[in-house]
Structures are given as C-alpha cells and as structure tokens.
Amino acid sequence: MQAWRLLLVLNLALAATACGLWIRLACGPRPAGVAVLLIACVWMNYLPLLEALAGREIELLELALVSLSVWALRRERQLLAGVSLGAAVMTKFLPVILVPYVFLKGFRRAGWTAVGTVLVLAGLTHWLLGISRNMYFRKVKRNLERLTDAVDPAARGARTLAVRREMKD
C-alpha cells in the first residue's frame, strides 16, 4: 500500500511539472493568475490524464519528458531537449515521431542528441538486462531456427557442426 501511495505522489508531481511547463510555454515567464487557473482546470479535467493518475501508468513520465523537451526547444536549450526527447522515446515509442520533426525544424543538435540518448539507453538496457536472457526473444529465436531448418536442411547441419566445434574448444 505504501508503494502505491508513493507512486501516486510521483504521478501527481510529474503531472504538475508538465502542467507548469505548458503554462510557462503558453503564458510566458510571468503568467496571470486567471490564465494559470484556466489552464490548470483544463489540464486536470482531461480524462486520459486522470486515468493515468489513477492507473499507475508510465504515460505521465513520457508526458513530462516531452513537455520538458518542447520547453527546452523554445528556450534554445538543444542539449536538454535532445536528452529529454531521447528518454521519452525510450519510455514509450510514440515520441519517436518528434525526432524527425526536430530535424526538419532545424534543431540538428537536439535531434542528434536524442538519437544518441536512445542509443546509449538501449545499450545500457541490453548490457544490464541482456536480450539473450529475455524469454520472448529466446522463443522467437527458437521459432526462426525451426523455420530455417524446415526451409533449408543444410543450415541445420551447419549449425550442428558449429555447436560441436564450440563444445570441443
């Protein structure tokens, strides 16, 4: 129960951060009180956001990272924008749509930083978790080997010889 409460507080903090970034984007550095209240009311009455708050979903982290990226691009902080966009892409793959857009708009440094962040995070994930230990990956690999054996019996013989050589060494 304690972990669920902590997650709810984290989700609320992420939603408030994203909301604050969009208020700053829409209203400038010193927003008027009515504008803040209006944006906050619209923001907090958005049903998918409320479902994400209650459902303990990762979309709030993605939303906060994309919001940070948009805010950083508006402030000409391309390194921060690229890192946050790359992290958002690795959180959920939907923000990958924004990477070509960033390049098309001329933010080359942000785009390459996003691509680099994706590659670094993918490499770290592979190193820490290892795709070869993934049960789904092993099942797909086994099915591909069976398919290859059915189509090309010589491939099975070559694979058997390679395994025998590894066992001798």
PDB file of C-alpha atoms in Angstrom:
ATOM      1  CA  MET A   1       0.000   0.000   0.000  1.00  0.00           C
ATOM      2  CA  GLN A   2       2.866   2.352   0.800  1.00  0.00           C
ATOM      3  CA  ALA A   3       4.423   1.878  -2.654  1.00  0.00           C
ATOM      4  CA  TRP A   4       1.099   2.705  -4.332  1.00  0.00           C
ATOM      5  CA  ARG A   5       0.907   5.982  -2.389  1.00  0.00           C
ATOM      6  CA  LEU A   6       4.460   6.862  -3.342  1.00  0.00           C
ATOM      7  CA  LEU A   7       3.662   6.158  -6.991  1.00  0.00           C
ATOM      8  CA  LEU A   8       0.558   8.332  -6.786  1.00  0.00           C
ATOM      9  CA  VAL A   9       2.613  11.212  -5.339  1.00  0.00           C
ATOM     10  CA  LEU A  10       5.216  10.728  -8.091  1.00  0.00           C
ATOM     11  CA  ASN A  11       2.481  10.736 -10.758  1.00  0.00           C
ATOM     12  CA  LEU A  12       0.987  13.922  -9.314  1.00  0.00           C
ATOM     13  CA  ALA A  13       4.420  15.561  -9.285  1.00  0.00           C
ATOM     14  CA  LEU A  14       5.007  14.584 -12.932  1.00  0.00           C
ATOM     15  CA  ALA A  15       1.577  15.895 -13.940  1.00  0.00           C
ATOM     16  CA  ALA A  16       2.166  19.162 -12.059  1.00  0.00           C
ATOM     17  CA  THR A  17       5.594  19.550 -13.677  1.00  0.00           C
ATOM     18  CA  ALA A  18       4.179  19.018 -17.165  1.00  0.00           C
ATOM     19  CA  CYS A  19       1.298  21.391 -16.429  1.00  0.00           C
ATOM     20  CA  GLY A  20       3.709  24.027 -15.146  1.00  0.00           C
ATOM     21  CA  LEU A  21       5.870  23.731 -18.255  1.00  0.00           C
ATOM     22  CA  TRP A  22       2.843  24.183 -20.532  1.00  0.00           C
ATOM     23  CA  ILE A  23       1.670  27.186 -18.501  1.00  0.00           C
ATOM     24  CA  ARG A  24       5.121  28.722 -18.967  1.00  0.00           C
ATOM     25  CA  LEU A  25       5.004  27.955 -22.694  1.00  0.00           C
ATOM     26  CA  ALA A  26       1.526  29.420 -23.146  1.00  0.00           C
ATOM     27  CA  CYS A  27       1.730  32.446 -20.860  1.00  0.00           C
ATOM     28  CA  GLY A  28       5.403  33.375 -20.687  1.00  0.00           C
ATOM     29  CA  PRO A  29       7.616  33.763 -17.633  1.00  0.00           C
ATOM     30  CA  ARG A  30       5.024  35.680 -15.530  1.00  0.00           C
ATOM     31  CA  PRO A  31       1.586  34.178 -16.210  1.00  0.00           C
ATOM     32  CA  ALA A  32      -1.544  35.911 -14.940  1.00  0.00           C
ATOM     33  CA  GLY A  33      -3.496  34.191 -12.169  1.00  0.00           C
ATOM     34  CA  VAL A  34      -6.615  33.683 -14.272  1.00  0.00           C
ATOM     35  CA  ALA A  35      -4.611  32.092 -17.097  1.00  0.00           C
ATOM     36  CA  VAL A  36      -2.918  29.699 -14.681  1.00  0.00           C
ATOM     37  CA  LEU A  37      -6.246  28.749 -13.125  1.00  0.00           C
ATOM     38  CA  LEU A  38      -7.865  28.217 -16.528  1.00  0.00           C
ATOM     39  CA  ILE A  39      -5.017  26.089 -17.890  1.00  0.00           C
ATOM     40  CA  ALA A  40      -4.833  24.068 -14.665  1.00  0.00           C
ATOM     41  CA  CYS A  41      -8.602  23.417 -14.739  1.00  0.00           C
ATOM     42  CA  VAL A  42      -8.495  22.270 -18.352  1.00  0.00           C
ATOM     43  CA  TRP A  43      -5.382  20.215 -17.661  1.00  0.00           C
ATOM     44  CA  MET A  44      -6.781  18.422 -14.633  1.00  0.00           C
ATOM     45  CA  ASN A  45     -10.147  17.675 -16.276  1.00  0.00           C
ATOM     46  CA  TYR A  46      -8.586  15.801 -19.166  1.00  0.00           C
ATOM     47  CA  LEU A  47      -9.904  12.228 -18.726  1.00  0.00           C
ATOM     48  CA  PRO A  48      -6.847  10.296 -20.044  1.00  0.00           C
ATOM     49  CA  LEU A  49      -4.679  12.268 -17.619  1.00  0.00           C
ATOM     50  CA  LEU A  50      -6.959  11.354 -14.727  1.00  0.00           C
ATOM     51  CA  GLU A  51      -6.922   7.713 -15.822  1.00  0.00           C
ATOM     52  CA  ALA A  52      -3.127   7.758 -15.951  1.00  0.00           C
ATOM     53  CA  LEU A  53      -3.001   9.229 -12.446  1.00  0.00           C
ATOM     54  CA  ALA A  54      -5.248   6.520 -11.056  1.00  0.00           C
ATOM     55  CA  GLY A  55      -3.931   3.672 -13.168  1.00  0.00           C
ATOM     56  CA  ARG A  56      -0.215   3.897 -12.289  1.00  0.00           C
ATOM     57  CA  GLU A  57       0.851   4.191 -15.909  1.00  0.00           C
ATOM     58  CA  ILE A  58       4.143   5.364 -17.401  1.00  0.00           C
ATOM     59  CA  GLU A  59       2.485   7.892 -19.721  1.00  0.00           C
ATOM     60  CA  LEU A  60       2.911  10.681 -17.178  1.00  0.00           C
ATOM     61  CA  LEU A  61       6.685  10.289 -17.277  1.00  0.00           C
ATOM     62  CA  GLU A  62       6.534  10.356 -21.060  1.00  0.00           C
ATOM     63  CA  LEU A  63       4.345  13.473 -20.973  1.00  0.00           C
ATOM     64  CA  ALA A  64       6.693  15.244 -18.565  1.00  0.00           C
ATOM     65  CA  LEU A  65       9.755  14.379 -20.698  1.00  0.00           C
ATOM     66  CA  VAL A  66       8.106  15.533 -23.940  1.00  0.00           C
ATOM     67  CA  SER A  67       6.913  18.729 -22.221  1.00  0.00           C
ATOM     68  CA  LEU A  68      10.441  19.360 -20.963  1.00  0.00           C
ATOM     69  CA  SER A  69      11.764  18.808 -24.470  1.00  0.00           C
ATOM     70  CA  VAL A  70       9.306  21.290 -26.022  1.00  0.00           C
ATOM     71  CA  TRP A  71      10.059  23.844 -23.298  1.00  0.00           C
ATOM     72  CA  ALA A  72      13.816  23.394 -23.816  1.00  0.00           C
ATOM     73  CA  LEU A  73      13.479  23.821 -27.593  1.00  0.00           C
ATOM     74  CA  ARG A  74      11.595  27.086 -27.057  1.00  0.00           C
ATOM     75  CA  ARG A  75      14.431  28.261 -24.793  1.00  0.00           C
ATOM     76  CA  GLU A  76      17.111  27.185 -27.323  1.00  0.00           C
ATOM     77  CA  ARG A  77      18.498  24.551 -24.931  1.00  0.00           C
ATOM     78  CA  GLN A  78      19.015  21.876 -27.537  1.00  0.00           C
ATOM     79  CA  LEU A  79      21.103  19.522 -25.404  1.00  0.00           C
ATOM     80  CA  LEU A  80      18.425  19.304 -22.698  1.00  0.00           C
ATOM     81  CA  ALA A  81      15.724  18.974 -25.363  1.00  0.00           C
ATOM     82  CA  GLY A  82      17.544  16.103 -27.064  1.00  0.00           C
ATOM     83  CA  VAL A  83      18.219  14.204 -23.849  1.00  0.00           C
ATOM     84  CA  SER A  84      14.636  14.539 -22.639  1.00  0.00           C
ATOM     85  CA  LEU A  85      13.227  13.599 -26.066  1.00  0.00           C
ATOM     86  CA  GLY A  86      15.523  10.571 -26.271  1.00  0.00           C
ATOM     87  CA  ALA A  87      14.496   9.471 -22.787  1.00  0.00           C
ATOM     88  CA  ALA A  88      10.828   9.923 -23.756  1.00  0.00           C
ATOM     89  CA  VAL A  89      11.364   7.750 -26.835  1.00  0.00           C
ATOM     90  CA  MET A  90      12.874   5.012 -24.693  1.00  0.00           C
ATOM     91  CA  THR A  91       9.997   5.295 -22.210  1.00  0.00           C
ATOM     92  CA  LYS A  92       7.326   4.802 -24.882  1.00  0.00           C
ATOM     93  CA  PHE A  93       7.946   4.668 -28.628  1.00  0.00           C
ATOM     94  CA  LEU A  94       5.262   7.177 -29.655  1.00  0.00           C
ATOM     95  CA  PRO A  95       7.540  10.249 -29.197  1.00  0.00           C
ATOM     96  CA  VAL A  96       9.808   8.847 -31.925  1.00  0.00           C
ATOM     97  CA  ILE A  97       7.531  10.824 -34.271  1.00  0.00           C
ATOM     98  CA  LEU A  98       9.031  14.016 -32.861  1.00  0.00           C
ATOM     99  CA  VAL A  99      12.653  13.131 -33.699  1.00  0.00           C
ATOM    100  CA  PRO A 100      12.322  13.690 -37.487  1.00  0.00           C
ATOM    101  CA  TYR A 101      10.245  16.789 -36.737  1.00  0.00           C
ATOM    102  CA  VAL A 102      13.085  18.194 -34.635  1.00  0.00           C
ATOM    103  CA  PHE A 103      15.486  17.627 -37.543  1.00  0.00           C
ATOM    104  CA  LEU A 104      13.061  19.196 -40.042  1.00  0.00           C
ATOM    105  CA  LYS A 105      12.685  22.298 -37.880  1.00  0.00           C
ATOM    106  CA  GLY A 106      16.451  22.783 -37.904  1.00  0.00           C
ATOM    107  CA  PHE A 107      17.284  21.702 -34.357  1.00  0.00           C
ATOM    108  CA  ARG A 108      20.050  19.382 -35.512  1.00  0.00           C
ATOM    109  CA  ARG A 109      21.915  19.303 -32.211  1.00  0.00           C
ATOM    110  CA  ALA A 110      18.731  18.345 -30.344  1.00  0.00           C
ATOM    111  CA  GLY A 111      17.942  15.667 -32.924  1.00  0.00           C
ATOM    112  CA  TRP A 112      21.374  14.060 -32.797  1.00  0.00           C
ATOM    113  CA  THR A 113      21.369  14.274 -29.012  1.00  0.00           C
ATOM    114  CA  ALA A 114      18.002  12.474 -28.964  1.00  0.00           C
ATOM    115  CA  VAL A 115      19.344   9.762 -31.272  1.00  0.00           C
ATOM    116  CA  GLY A 116      22.477   9.441 -29.120  1.00  0.00           C
ATOM    117  CA  THR A 117      20.401   9.236 -25.953  1.00  0.00           C
ATOM    118  CA  VAL A 118      18.272   6.468 -27.469  1.00  0.00           C
ATOM    119  CA  LEU A 119      21.396   4.515 -28.459  1.00  0.00           C
ATOM    120  CA  VAL A 120      23.016   4.956 -25.029  1.00  0.00           C
ATOM    121  CA  LEU A 121      19.857   3.937 -23.179  1.00  0.00           C
ATOM    122  CA  ALA A 122      19.319   0.960 -25.500  1.00  0.00           C
ATOM    123  CA  GLY A 123      22.935  -0.122 -24.969  1.00  0.00           C
ATOM    124  CA  LEU A 124      22.633   0.235 -21.195  1.00  0.00           C
ATOM    125  CA  THR A 125      19.384  -1.710 -21.220  1.00  0.00           C
ATOM    126  CA  HIS A 126      20.956  -4.504 -23.235  1.00  0.00           C
ATOM    127  CA  TRP A 127      24.032  -4.560 -21.015  1.00  0.00           C
ATOM    128  CA  LEU A 128      22.068  -4.559 -17.764  1.00  0.00           C
ATOM    129  CA  LEU A 129      19.151  -6.777 -18.755  1.00  0.00           C
ATOM    130  CA  GLY A 130      20.539  -8.660 -21.737  1.00  0.00           C
ATOM    131  CA  ILE A 131      18.285  -9.518 -24.648  1.00  0.00           C
ATOM    132  CA  SER A 132      19.597 -13.106 -24.700  1.00  0.00           C
ATOM    133  CA  ARG A 133      18.025 -13.707 -21.266  1.00  0.00           C
ATOM    134  CA  ASN A 134      14.641 -12.461 -22.463  1.00  0.00           C
ATOM    135  CA  MET A 135      12.176 -15.368 -22.675  1.00  0.00           C
ATOM    136  CA  TYR A 136      10.272 -13.816 -25.593  1.00  0.00           C
ATOM    137  CA  PHE A 137      13.497 -13.288 -27.555  1.00  0.00           C
ATOM    138  CA  ARG A 138      14.540 -16.905 -26.959  1.00  0.00           C
ATOM    139  CA  LYS A 139      11.147 -18.164 -28.142  1.00  0.00           C
ATOM    140  CA  VAL A 140      11.316 -16.072 -31.328  1.00  0.00           C
ATOM    141  CA  LYS A 141      14.885 -17.234 -31.961  1.00  0.00           C
ATOM    142  CA  ARG A 142      13.856 -20.888 -31.499  1.00  0.00           C
ATOM    143  CA  ASN A 143      10.925 -20.487 -33.907  1.00  0.00           C
ATOM    144  CA  LEU A 144      13.171 -18.825 -36.508  1.00  0.00           C
ATOM    145  CA  GLU A 145      15.627 -21.712 -36.226  1.00  0.00           C
ATOM    146  CA  ARG A 146      12.823 -24.227 -36.759  1.00  0.00           C
ATOM    147  CA  LEU A 147      11.615 -22.277 -39.774  1.00  0.00           C
ATOM    148  CA  THR A 148      15.147 -22.156 -41.197  1.00  0.00           C
ATOM    149  CA  ASP A 149      15.557 -25.900 -40.641  1.00  0.00           C
ATOM    150  CA  ALA A 150      12.298 -26.603 -42.481  1.00  0.00           C
ATOM    151  CA  VAL A 151      13.275 -24.423 -45.430  1.00  0.00           C
ATOM    152  CA  ASP A 152      16.984 -25.259 -45.613  1.00  0.00           C
ATOM    153  CA  PRO A 153      18.142 -28.571 -44.068  1.00  0.00           C
ATOM    154  CA  ALA A 154      21.778 -27.669 -44.807  1.00  0.00           C
ATOM    155  CA  ALA A 155      21.517 -24.762 -42.344  1.00  0.00           C
ATOM    156  CA  ARG A 156      20.686 -27.248 -39.582  1.00  0.00           C
ATOM    157  CA  GLY A 157      23.769 -29.287 -40.403  1.00  0.00           C
ATOM    158  CA  ALA A 158      25.987 -26.209 -40.392  1.00  0.00           C
ATOM    159  CA  ARG A 159      24.585 -25.092 -37.035  1.00  0.00           C
ATOM    160  CA  THR A 160      25.123 -28.588 -35.572  1.00  0.00           C
ATOM    161  CA  LEU A 161      28.767 -28.553 -36.718  1.00  0.00           C
ATOM    162  CA  ALA A 162      29.279 -25.111 -35.178  1.00  0.00           C
ATOM    163  CA  VAL A 163      27.858 -26.273 -31.839  1.00  0.00           C
ATOM    164  CA  ARG A 164      30.079 -29.380 -31.879  1.00  0.00           C
ATOM    165  CA  ARG A 165      33.169 -27.230 -32.545  1.00  0.00           C
ATOM    166  CA  GLU A 166      32.255 -24.950 -29.622  1.00  0.00           C
ATOM    167  CA  MET A 167      31.864 -27.976 -27.343  1.00  0.00           C
ATOM    168  CA  LYS A 168      35.325 -29.319 -28.295  1.00  0.00           C
ATOM    169  CA  ASP A 169      37.019 -25.963 -27.567  1.00  0.00           C
TER     170      ASP A 169
END
